[in-house]
C-alpha cells in the first residue's frame, strides 16, 4: 500500500523518526490457519516492512490483514477470494494499526526525505546505491545530495544492524593503485575490515 507522509519530512536534514508515525485503518478477516494461502493472496495482503500480515488469535483462527488500498468492503474480499466467503461474512472488519519509522524500508525513508527533483535525476545517488564490506557501508554520493549525507547514513545505521560505520568517497579514483579518500559520515571510527575473495583473506 501507499503510505502518505507529512510534507514536513521532505528536505529534512536531521532525522525525526516520530514524524513517520501514523495510524491506518486495515481490513481483516479471521480465518482458520489451514485455509490461509499467503503466497496466492500476496497481491491483496497488507505488505509493510517489519509487520506481520497474519496474526495469531485464540483457538484455531488467525487474523489476516489486507491492503486497504485494494480491499475496502466485504464484497472486495469475496470477489478476490471466494473460498473464504463464509469467514468474510462473519468477521470482516477494520482494525487501527500504528505504523512507525520501523515499518519503512531504507529506500522508502530516503525517498520521503530527499527532494523530488533529486529523486527524478537518475544520475544522482540518493542513498539507494551503496556497497557493504564487513561492517562498513560505502557510498559514492554526488554533490547534489551531500546536504543529506548525515541523515542518509543514520538511516543505514538504523536499518542495517550489521553496519557500524558509514563512509562516503570524497574524490574520483586517480592513482594506478586505485586509492581514494573517504570520509566517515556516521558510526564507529573503525575502518579496518577483513573480507574473503577467491579463497584469500584481505584486510
Coordinates of N, CA and C in Angstrom, one line a residue:
X1 N 0.8 -1.2 0.0 CA 0.0 0.0 0.0 C 0.9 1.2 0.0
X2 N 0.3 2.3 -0.4 CA 1.0 3.6 -0.4 C 0.7 4.3 0.9
X3 N 1.8 4.6 1.6 CA 1.6 5.3 2.9 C 1.9 6.8 2.7
X4 N 0.9 7.7 2.8 CA 1.2 9.1 2.7 C 2.0 9.6 3.9
X5 N 2.9 10.5 3.7 CA 3.7 11.0 4.8 C 3.6 12.5 4.8
X6 N 3.8 13.2 6.0 CA 3.7 14.6 6.0 C 4.8 15.3 5.2
X7 N 4.4 16.4 4.6 CA 5.3 17.1 3.7 C 6.5 17.7 4.5
X8 N 6.4 17.8 5.8 CA 7.5 18.3 6.6 C 8.7 17.4 6.6
X9 N 8.5 16.1 6.2 CA 9.6 15.2 6.1 C 10.5 15.5 4.9
X10 N 9.9 16.0 3.8 CA 10.7 16.3 2.6 C 11.7 17.4 2.9
X11 N 13.0 17.1 2.6 CA 14.1 18.1 2.8 C 14.6 18.1 4.2
X12 N 14.2 17.1 5.1 CA 14.7 17.0 6.4 C 16.2 16.7 6.4
X13 N 17.0 17.4 7.2 CA 18.4 17.1 7.3 C 18.8 16.5 8.7
X14 N 17.9 16.6 9.7 CA 18.1 15.9 11.0 C 16.9 14.9 11.1
X15 N 17.3 13.7 11.4 CA 16.3 12.6 11.4 C 15.3 12.7 12.6
X16 N 14.0 12.9 12.3 CA 13.0 12.9 13.3 C 12.1 11.7 13.0
X17 N 12.4 10.6 13.7 CA 11.7 9.4 13.5 C 10.2 9.5 13.8
X18 N 9.8 10.3 14.8 CA 8.4 10.4 15.2 C 7.5 10.9 14.0
X19 N 8.1 11.6 13.1 CA 7.2 12.1 12.0 C 6.8 11.0 11.1
X20 N 7.4 9.8 11.2 CA 7.0 8.7 10.3 C 5.8 7.9 11.0
X21 N 5.4 8.3 12.2 CA 4.3 7.6 12.9 C 3.0 8.0 12.4
X22 N 2.1 7.0 12.1 CA 0.8 7.3 11.7 C -0.1 6.1 12.0
X23 N -1.4 6.4 12.0 CA -2.4 5.3 12.3 C -3.2 5.1 11.0
X24 N -3.3 3.8 10.6 CA -4.1 3.5 9.4 C -5.2 2.5 9.8
X25 N -6.3 2.5 9.0 CA -7.3 1.5 9.2 C -7.1 0.4 8.2
X26 N -7.0 -0.8 8.7 CA -6.7 -2.0 7.9 C -7.8 -3.0 8.0
X27 N -8.3 -3.5 6.8 CA -9.3 -4.5 6.8 C -8.8 -5.9 7.2
X28 N -9.6 -6.7 7.9 CA -9.1 -8.0 8.3 C -10.2 -9.0 8.2
X29 N -9.9 -10.3 8.1 CA -10.8 -11.4 8.3 C -10.1 -12.5 9.1
X30 N -10.9 -13.0 10.0 CA -10.4 -14.1 10.9 C -10.7 -15.5 10.2
X31 N -9.6 -16.2 9.9 CA -9.7 -17.4 9.1 C -8.9 -18.5 9.8
X32 N -9.4 -19.8 9.7 CA -8.6 -20.9 10.2 C -7.3 -21.0 9.4
X33 N -6.2 -21.4 10.2 CA -4.9 -21.4 9.6 C -4.8 -22.3 8.3
X34 N -5.5 -23.4 8.3 CA -5.4 -24.3 7.1 C -6.0 -23.7 5.9
X35 N -6.8 -22.6 6.0 CA -7.4 -22.0 4.9 C -6.6 -20.9 4.3
X36 N -5.5 -20.5 4.9 CA -4.8 -19.4 4.5 C -3.7 -19.8 3.5
X37 N -3.7 -19.0 2.4 CA -2.8 -19.3 1.3 C -2.1 -17.9 0.9
X38 N -1.1 -17.5 1.8 CA -0.5 -16.2 1.7 C 0.2 -16.0 0.3
X39 N 0.8 -17.1 -0.2 CA 1.5 -16.9 -1.5 C 0.6 -16.6 -2.6
X40 N -0.7 -17.1 -2.5 CA -1.7 -16.8 -3.6 C -2.4 -15.5 -3.4
X41 N -2.3 -15.0 -2.1 CA -3.0 -13.7 -1.8 C -2.1 -12.5 -1.7
X42 N -0.9 -12.7 -2.1 CA 0.1 -11.7 -1.8 C -0.2 -10.3 -2.5
X43 N -1.0 -10.3 -3.6 CA -1.3 -9.1 -4.2 C -2.3 -8.2 -3.5
X44 N -3.0 -8.8 -2.5 CA -4.0 -8.1 -1.8 C -3.8 -8.0 -0.2
X45 N -2.7 -8.7 0.2 CA -2.3 -8.6 1.6 C -1.7 -7.3 2.0
X46 N -1.7 -6.9 3.2 CA -1.0 -5.8 3.7 C 0.5 -6.1 3.7
X47 N 1.3 -5.4 2.9 CA 2.7 -5.7 2.9 C 3.4 -4.5 3.4
X48 N 3.9 -4.5 4.6 CA 4.7 -3.4 5.2 C 6.0 -4.0 5.8
X49 N 7.1 -3.3 5.8 CA 8.3 -3.8 6.4 C 8.1 -4.0 7.9
X50 N 8.7 -5.1 8.3 CA 8.7 -5.5 9.8 C 7.3 -5.5 10.4
X51 N 6.3 -6.0 9.6 CA 4.9 -6.1 10.1 C 4.3 -7.4 9.6
X52 N 3.8 -8.2 10.5 CA 3.2 -9.5 10.1 C 1.8 -9.2 9.6
X53 N 1.4 -9.8 8.5 CA 0.1 -9.7 8.0 C -0.8 -10.9 8.4
X54 N -0.3 -11.8 9.1 CA -1.1 -12.9 9.6 C -0.8 -13.0 11.1
X55 N -1.8 -12.8 11.9 CA -1.6 -12.7 13.4 C -2.3 -13.9 14.1
X56 N -1.7 -14.3 15.2 CA -2.3 -15.4 16.0 C -3.5 -14.9 16.8
X57 N -4.5 -15.7 16.8 CA -5.7 -15.4 17.7 C -5.9 -16.7 18.6
X58 N -6.7 -16.5 19.6 CA -7.0 -17.7 20.4 C -7.8 -18.7 19.6
X59 N -7.5 -20.0 19.8 CA -8.1 -21.1 19.1 C -7.5 -21.3 17.8
X60 N -8.3 -21.8 16.8 CA -7.7 -22.2 15.5 C -7.7 -21.0 14.5
X61 N -8.3 -19.9 14.8 CA -8.4 -18.8 13.9 C -7.1 -17.9 13.9
X62 N -6.9 -17.4 12.7 CA -5.8 -16.4 12.6 C -6.4 -15.1 11.9
X63 N -5.8 -14.0 12.3 CA -6.3 -12.7 11.7 C -5.4 -12.3 10.5
X64 N -6.0 -12.2 9.4 CA -5.3 -11.9 8.1 C -5.6 -10.4 7.8
X65 N -4.5 -9.6 7.6 CA -4.6 -8.2 7.3 C -4.5 -8.0 5.8
X66 N -5.4 -7.2 5.2 CA -5.4 -6.9 3.8 C -5.1 -5.5 3.5
X67 N -4.7 -5.3 2.2 CA -4.3 -3.9 1.8 C -5.5 -3.0 1.7
X68 N -5.6 -1.9 2.5 CA -6.7 -1.1 2.4 C -6.9 -0.3 1.1
X69 N -5.8 -0.2 0.3 CA -5.9 0.4 -1.0 C -6.7 -0.4 -2.0
X70 N -6.8 -1.7 -1.7 CA -7.4 -2.7 -2.6 C -8.7 -3.2 -2.0
X71 N -8.7 -3.6 -0.7 CA -9.8 -4.1 0.0 C -10.5 -3.0 0.8
X72 N -11.7 -2.6 0.3 CA -12.4 -1.6 1.0 C -13.7 -2.1 1.6
X73 N -14.2 -3.2 1.1 CA -15.5 -3.7 1.6 C -15.4 -5.2 1.7
X74 N -16.4 -5.8 2.3 CA -16.5 -7.2 2.5 C -16.7 -7.9 1.1
X75 N -17.3 -7.2 0.2 CA -17.6 -7.7 -1.2 C -16.2 -7.8 -1.9
X76 N -15.3 -6.9 -1.6 CA -14.0 -6.9 -2.3 C -13.2 -8.2 -1.9
X77 N -13.3 -8.6 -0.6 CA -12.7 -9.8 -0.2 C -13.3 -11.0 -0.9
X78 N -14.6 -11.1 -0.9 CA -15.3 -12.2 -1.5 C -15.0 -12.3 -3.0
X79 N -14.9 -11.2 -3.7 CA -14.6 -11.1 -5.1 C -13.2 -11.7 -5.4
X80 N -12.2 -11.3 -4.5 CA -10.8 -11.8 -4.7 C -10.6 -13.2 -4.2
X81 N -11.3 -13.6 -3.1 CA -11.1 -14.9 -2.5 C -12.4 -15.5 -2.2
X82 N -13.1 -16.0 -3.2 CA -14.4 -16.6 -3.0 C -14.4 -17.8 -1.9
X83 N -13.3 -18.5 -1.8 CA -13.2 -19.6 -0.9 C -13.4 -19.3 0.6
X84 N -13.2 -18.0 0.9 CA -13.3 -17.6 2.3 C -14.6 -16.7 2.5
X85 N -15.5 -16.9 1.7 CA -16.8 -16.1 1.7 C -17.4 -16.1 3.1
X86 N -17.6 -17.4 3.6 CA -18.2 -17.5 4.9 C -17.5 -16.8 6.1
X87 N -16.2 -16.9 6.0 CA -15.4 -16.2 7.1 C -15.4 -14.7 6.9
X88 N -15.5 -14.2 5.7 CA -15.6 -12.8 5.4 C -17.0 -12.3 5.9
X89 N -18.0 -13.1 5.6 CA -19.3 -12.7 6.1 C -19.4 -12.5 7.6
X90 N -18.7 -13.4 8.3 CA -18.8 -13.5 9.7 C -17.9 -12.5 10.4
X91 N -16.7 -12.2 9.9 CA -15.7 -11.5 10.7 C -15.1 -10.3 10.0
X92 N -15.4 -9.9 8.7 CA -14.8 -8.8 8.1 C -15.0 -7.5 8.9
X93 N -13.9 -6.8 9.1 CA -13.9 -5.6 9.9 C -12.6 -4.8 9.6
X94 N -12.5 -3.7 10.3 CA -11.3 -2.8 10.2 C -10.6 -2.7 11.5
X95 N -9.3 -2.6 11.5 CA -8.5 -2.6 12.7 C -7.6 -1.4 12.6
X96 N -7.4 -0.6 13.6 CA -6.4 0.5 13.6 C -5.0 0.0 13.9
X97 N -4.1 0.3 13.1 CA -2.7 -0.1 13.3 C -1.8 1.1 13.3
X98 N -0.9 1.2 14.2 CA 0.1 2.3 14.2 C 1.3 1.9 13.5
X99 N 1.6 2.7 12.4 CA 2.8 2.5 11.6 C 3.9 3.4 12.1
X100 N 5.1 2.9 12.3 CA 6.2 3.8 12.8 C 7.4 3.7 11.8
X101 N 8.4 4.5 12.1 CA 9.7 4.5 11.3 C 10.2 3.1 11.0
X102 N 10.0 2.2 12.0 CA 10.5 0.8 11.8 C 9.8 0.1 10.7
X103 N 8.6 0.5 10.2 CA 7.9 -0.1 9.2 C 8.2 0.4 7.8
X104 N 9.2 1.2 7.7 CA 9.6 1.7 6.4 C 11.0 1.2 6.0
X105 N 11.2 0.9 4.8 CA 12.5 0.4 4.3 C 13.4 1.6 4.1
X106 N 14.7 1.2 3.9 CA 15.7 2.3 3.7 C 15.3 3.1 2.5
X107 N 14.9 2.5 1.4 CA 14.6 3.2 0.2 C 13.3 4.1 0.4
X108 N 12.3 3.7 1.2 CA 11.2 4.5 1.4 C 11.5 5.7 2.3
X109 N 12.3 5.5 3.3 CA 12.6 6.6 4.2 C 13.4 7.7 3.4
X110 N 14.4 7.2 2.7 CA 15.3 8.2 1.9 C 14.5 8.9 0.8
X111 N 13.6 8.2 0.2 CA 12.8 8.8 -0.9 C 11.8 9.8 -0.3
X112 N 11.4 9.6 0.9 CA 10.5 10.5 1.6 C 11.2 11.8 2.0
X113 N 12.5 11.7 2.2 CA 13.3 12.8 2.7 C 13.9 13.7 1.6
X114 N 14.5 13.0 0.6 CA 15.2 13.7 -0.5 C 14.2 14.5 -1.4
X115 N 14.5 15.7 -1.7 CA 13.6 16.5 -2.6 C 13.4 15.8 -3.9
X116 N 12.1 15.9 -4.4 CA 11.7 15.2 -5.6 C 12.5 15.4 -6.8
X117 N 13.0 16.6 -7.0 CA 13.8 16.9 -8.2 C 15.1 16.1 -8.2
X118 N 15.7 15.8 -7.0 CA 16.9 15.0 -7.0 C 16.5 13.5 -7.2
X119 N 15.4 13.1 -6.7 CA 15.0 11.7 -6.9 C 14.8 11.4 -8.4
X120 N 14.3 12.3 -9.2 CA 14.0 12.1 -10.6 C 15.2 12.2 -11.4
X121 N 16.3 12.7 -10.9 CA 17.6 12.8 -11.6 C 18.3 11.4 -11.5
X122 N 18.3 10.6 -12.5 CA 18.8 9.3 -12.4 C 20.4 9.2 -12.1
X123 N 21.0 10.4 -12.4 CA 22.5 10.4 -12.2 C 22.8 10.5 -10.7
X124 N 21.9 10.9 -9.9 CA 22.2 11.2 -8.5 C 21.9 10.0 -7.7
X125 N 22.9 9.6 -6.9 CA 22.7 8.5 -6.0 C 22.1 9.1 -4.7
X126 N 20.8 8.8 -4.5 CA 20.1 9.4 -3.4 C 20.2 8.5 -2.1
X127 N 21.0 7.5 -2.2 CA 21.1 6.7 -1.0 C 20.7 5.2 -1.2
X128 N 20.1 4.9 -2.3 CA 19.7 3.6 -2.6 C 20.9 2.7 -3.1
X129 N 22.0 3.3 -3.5 CA 23.1 2.6 -4.0 C 24.3 2.7 -3.1
X130 N 24.7 1.6 -2.5 CA 25.8 1.5 -1.6 C 26.4 0.1 -1.6
X131 N 27.6 0.0 -1.2 CA 28.2 -1.4 -1.1 C 28.6 -1.6 0.4
X132 N 28.6 -2.9 0.8 CA 28.9 -3.2 2.2 C 30.1 -4.1 2.2
X133 N 31.1 -3.7 2.9 CA 32.3 -4.6 3.2 C 32.5 -4.7 4.7
X134 N 32.3 -5.9 5.2 CA 32.4 -6.1 6.6 C 31.3 -5.3 7.3
X135 N 31.8 -4.5 8.2 CA 30.8 -3.6 9.0 C 30.6 -2.3 8.4
X136 N 31.2 -2.0 7.2 CA 31.2 -0.7 6.6 C 30.2 -0.6 5.4
X137 N 29.4 0.4 5.4 CA 28.6 0.7 4.2 C 29.3 1.9 3.5
X138 N 29.5 1.7 2.2 CA 30.3 2.7 1.4 C 29.4 3.3 0.3
X139 N 29.4 4.7 0.4 CA 28.6 5.4 -0.6 C 29.5 6.2 -1.5
X140 N 28.9 6.6 -2.6 CA 29.6 7.5 -3.6 C 28.6 8.5 -4.0
X141 N 28.3 9.5 -3.0 CA 27.3 10.4 -3.2 C 27.7 11.6 -4.1
X142 N 26.8 12.1 -4.9 CA 27.1 13.2 -5.7 C 26.9 14.5 -4.9
X143 N 27.5 15.6 -5.4 CA 27.4 16.9 -4.7 C 26.0 17.3 -4.4
X144 N 25.0 17.0 -5.3 CA 23.7 17.4 -5.1 C 23.0 16.9 -3.8
X145 N 23.4 15.8 -3.3 CA 22.8 15.2 -2.1 C 23.7 15.3 -0.9
X146 N 24.8 15.9 -1.0 CA 25.7 16.0 0.2 C 25.1 16.6 1.4
X147 N 24.1 17.5 1.2 CA 23.5 18.1 2.3 C 22.7 17.1 3.1
X148 N 22.4 15.9 2.5 CA 21.6 14.9 3.2 C 22.4 13.7 3.6
X149 N 23.8 13.8 3.5 CA 24.6 12.6 3.7 C 24.5 12.1 5.1
X150 N 24.4 13.0 6.1 CA 24.4 12.5 7.5 C 23.0 11.8 7.8
X151 N 22.0 12.3 7.3 CA 20.7 11.7 7.5 C 20.6 10.3 6.8
X152 N 21.1 10.3 5.6 CA 21.2 9.0 4.8 C 22.0 8.0 5.6
X153 N 23.1 8.4 6.1 CA 24.0 7.5 6.9 C 23.3 7.0 8.2
X154 N 22.5 7.9 8.8 CA 21.8 7.5 10.1 C 20.7 6.4 9.8
X155 N 20.1 6.6 8.6 CA 19.0 5.6 8.2 C 19.7 4.3 8.0
X156 N 20.8 4.3 7.4 CA 21.6 3.0 7.1 C 21.9 2.3 8.5
X157 N 22.4 3.1 9.4 CA 22.8 2.5 10.7 C 21.5 2.0 11.4
X158 N 20.4 2.7 11.3 CA 19.2 2.3 12.0 C 18.7 1.0 11.4
X159 N 18.8 0.8 10.1 CA 18.1 -0.3 9.4 C 18.9 -1.5 9.2
X160 N 20.2 -1.4 9.2 CA 21.1 -2.5 8.9 C 22.0 -2.8 10.2
X161 N 21.6 -3.7 10.9 CA 22.2 -4.0 12.2 C 23.7 -4.4 12.1
X162 N 24.1 -5.0 10.9 CA 25.4 -5.4 10.8 C 26.4 -4.2 10.4
X163 N 25.8 -3.1 10.0 CA 26.6 -1.9 9.6 C 26.9 -1.1 10.9
X164 N 28.2 -0.8 11.1 CA 28.6 0.0 12.2 C 29.2 1.3 11.8
X165 N 29.7 1.4 10.5 CA 30.3 2.6 10.0 C 29.8 2.9 8.6
X166 N 29.6 4.2 8.4 CA 29.2 4.6 7.0 C 30.2 5.6 6.5
X167 N 30.7 5.3 5.3 CA 31.7 6.2 4.7 C 31.2 6.7 3.3
X168 N 31.8 7.8 2.9 CA 31.5 8.4 1.6 C 32.8 8.6 0.8
X169 N 32.8 8.3 -0.4 CA 34.0 8.6 -1.2 C 34.1 10.1 -1.5
X170 N 35.3 10.7 -1.3 CA 35.4 12.1 -1.5 C 35.8 12.5 -2.9
X171 N 36.6 11.7 -3.6 CA 37.1 12.1 -4.9 C 37.1 10.9 -5.8
X172 N 37.3 11.2 -7.1 CA 37.4 10.1 -8.1 C 38.7 9.4 -7.9
X173 N 38.8 8.1 -8.3 CA 40.0 7.3 -8.3 C 41.0 7.9 -9.3
X174 N 42.1 8.3 -8.8 CA 43.1 8.9 -9.8 C 44.5 8.4 -9.6
X175 N 44.7 7.2 -9.1 CA 46.0 6.6 -9.0 C 46.0 5.2 -9.6
X176 N 47.2 4.8 -9.9 CA 47.3 3.5 -10.5 C 46.9 2.4 -9.6
X177 N 47.0 2.7 -8.3 CA 46.7 1.7 -7.2 C 45.2 1.7 -6.8
X178 N 44.5 2.6 -7.5 CA 43.0 2.7 -7.2 C 42.8 3.1 -5.8
X179 N 43.6 4.0 -5.2 CA 43.4 4.5 -3.9 C 42.5 5.7 -4.0
X180 N 41.6 6.0 -3.0 CA 40.8 7.2 -3.0 C 40.5 7.5 -1.5
X181 N 40.2 8.8 -1.3 CA 39.9 9.3 0.0 C 38.5 9.0 0.4
X182 N 38.3 8.7 1.7 CA 36.9 8.5 2.2 C 36.7 9.4 3.4
X183 N 35.5 9.7 3.7 CA 35.2 10.4 5.0 C 34.1 9.5 5.7
X184 N 34.3 9.4 7.0 CA 33.3 8.7 7.9 C 32.2 9.7 8.1
X185 N 31.0 9.3 7.8 CA 29.8 10.2 8.0 C 28.9 9.8 9.1
X186 N 29.1 8.6 9.6 CA 28.3 8.1 10.7 C 28.9 6.8 11.3
X187 N 28.7 6.6 12.6 CA 29.1 5.4 13.2 C 30.5 5.3 13.8
X188 N 31.0 4.1 14.0 CA 32.3 3.9 14.6 C 33.4 4.4 13.7
X189 N 34.5 4.8 14.3 CA 35.7 5.3 13.6 C 36.6 4.1 13.0
X190 N 36.2 2.9 13.3 CA 36.9 1.7 12.9 C 36.7 1.4 11.4
X191 N 37.8 1.6 10.6 CA 37.7 1.3 9.2 C 38.5 0.1 8.7
X192 N 38.9 -0.8 9.7 CA 39.6 -2.0 9.4 C 38.7 -3.1 9.2
X193 N 38.6 -3.7 8.1 CA 37.7 -4.9 7.9 C 38.5 -6.0 7.2
X194 N 38.0 -7.2 7.4 CA 38.6 -8.4 6.8 C 37.6 -9.0 5.9
X195 N 37.9 -9.3 4.6 CA 37.0 -9.9 3.7 C 37.7 -11.0 2.9
X196 N 36.9 -11.9 2.5 CA 37.4 -13.1 1.7 C 37.0 -13.0 0.3
X197 N 38.0 -13.2 -0.6 CA 37.8 -13.2 -2.0 C 38.7 -14.2 -2.7
X198 N 38.2 -15.0 -3.5 CA 38.9 -16.0 -4.2 C 39.7 -16.9 -3.2
X199 N 39.1 -17.3 -2.1 CA 39.6 -18.1 -1.1 C 40.8 -17.5 -0.3
X200 N 41.0 -16.2 -0.5 CA 42.0 -15.5 0.2 C 41.4 -14.4 1.1
X201 N 42.1 -14.2 2.3 CA 41.6 -13.1 3.2 C 42.3 -11.8 3.0
X202 N 41.6 -10.7 2.9 CA 42.2 -9.4 2.7 C 41.8 -8.5 3.9
X203 N 42.7 -7.7 4.4 CA 42.4 -6.8 5.4 C 42.6 -5.4 4.9

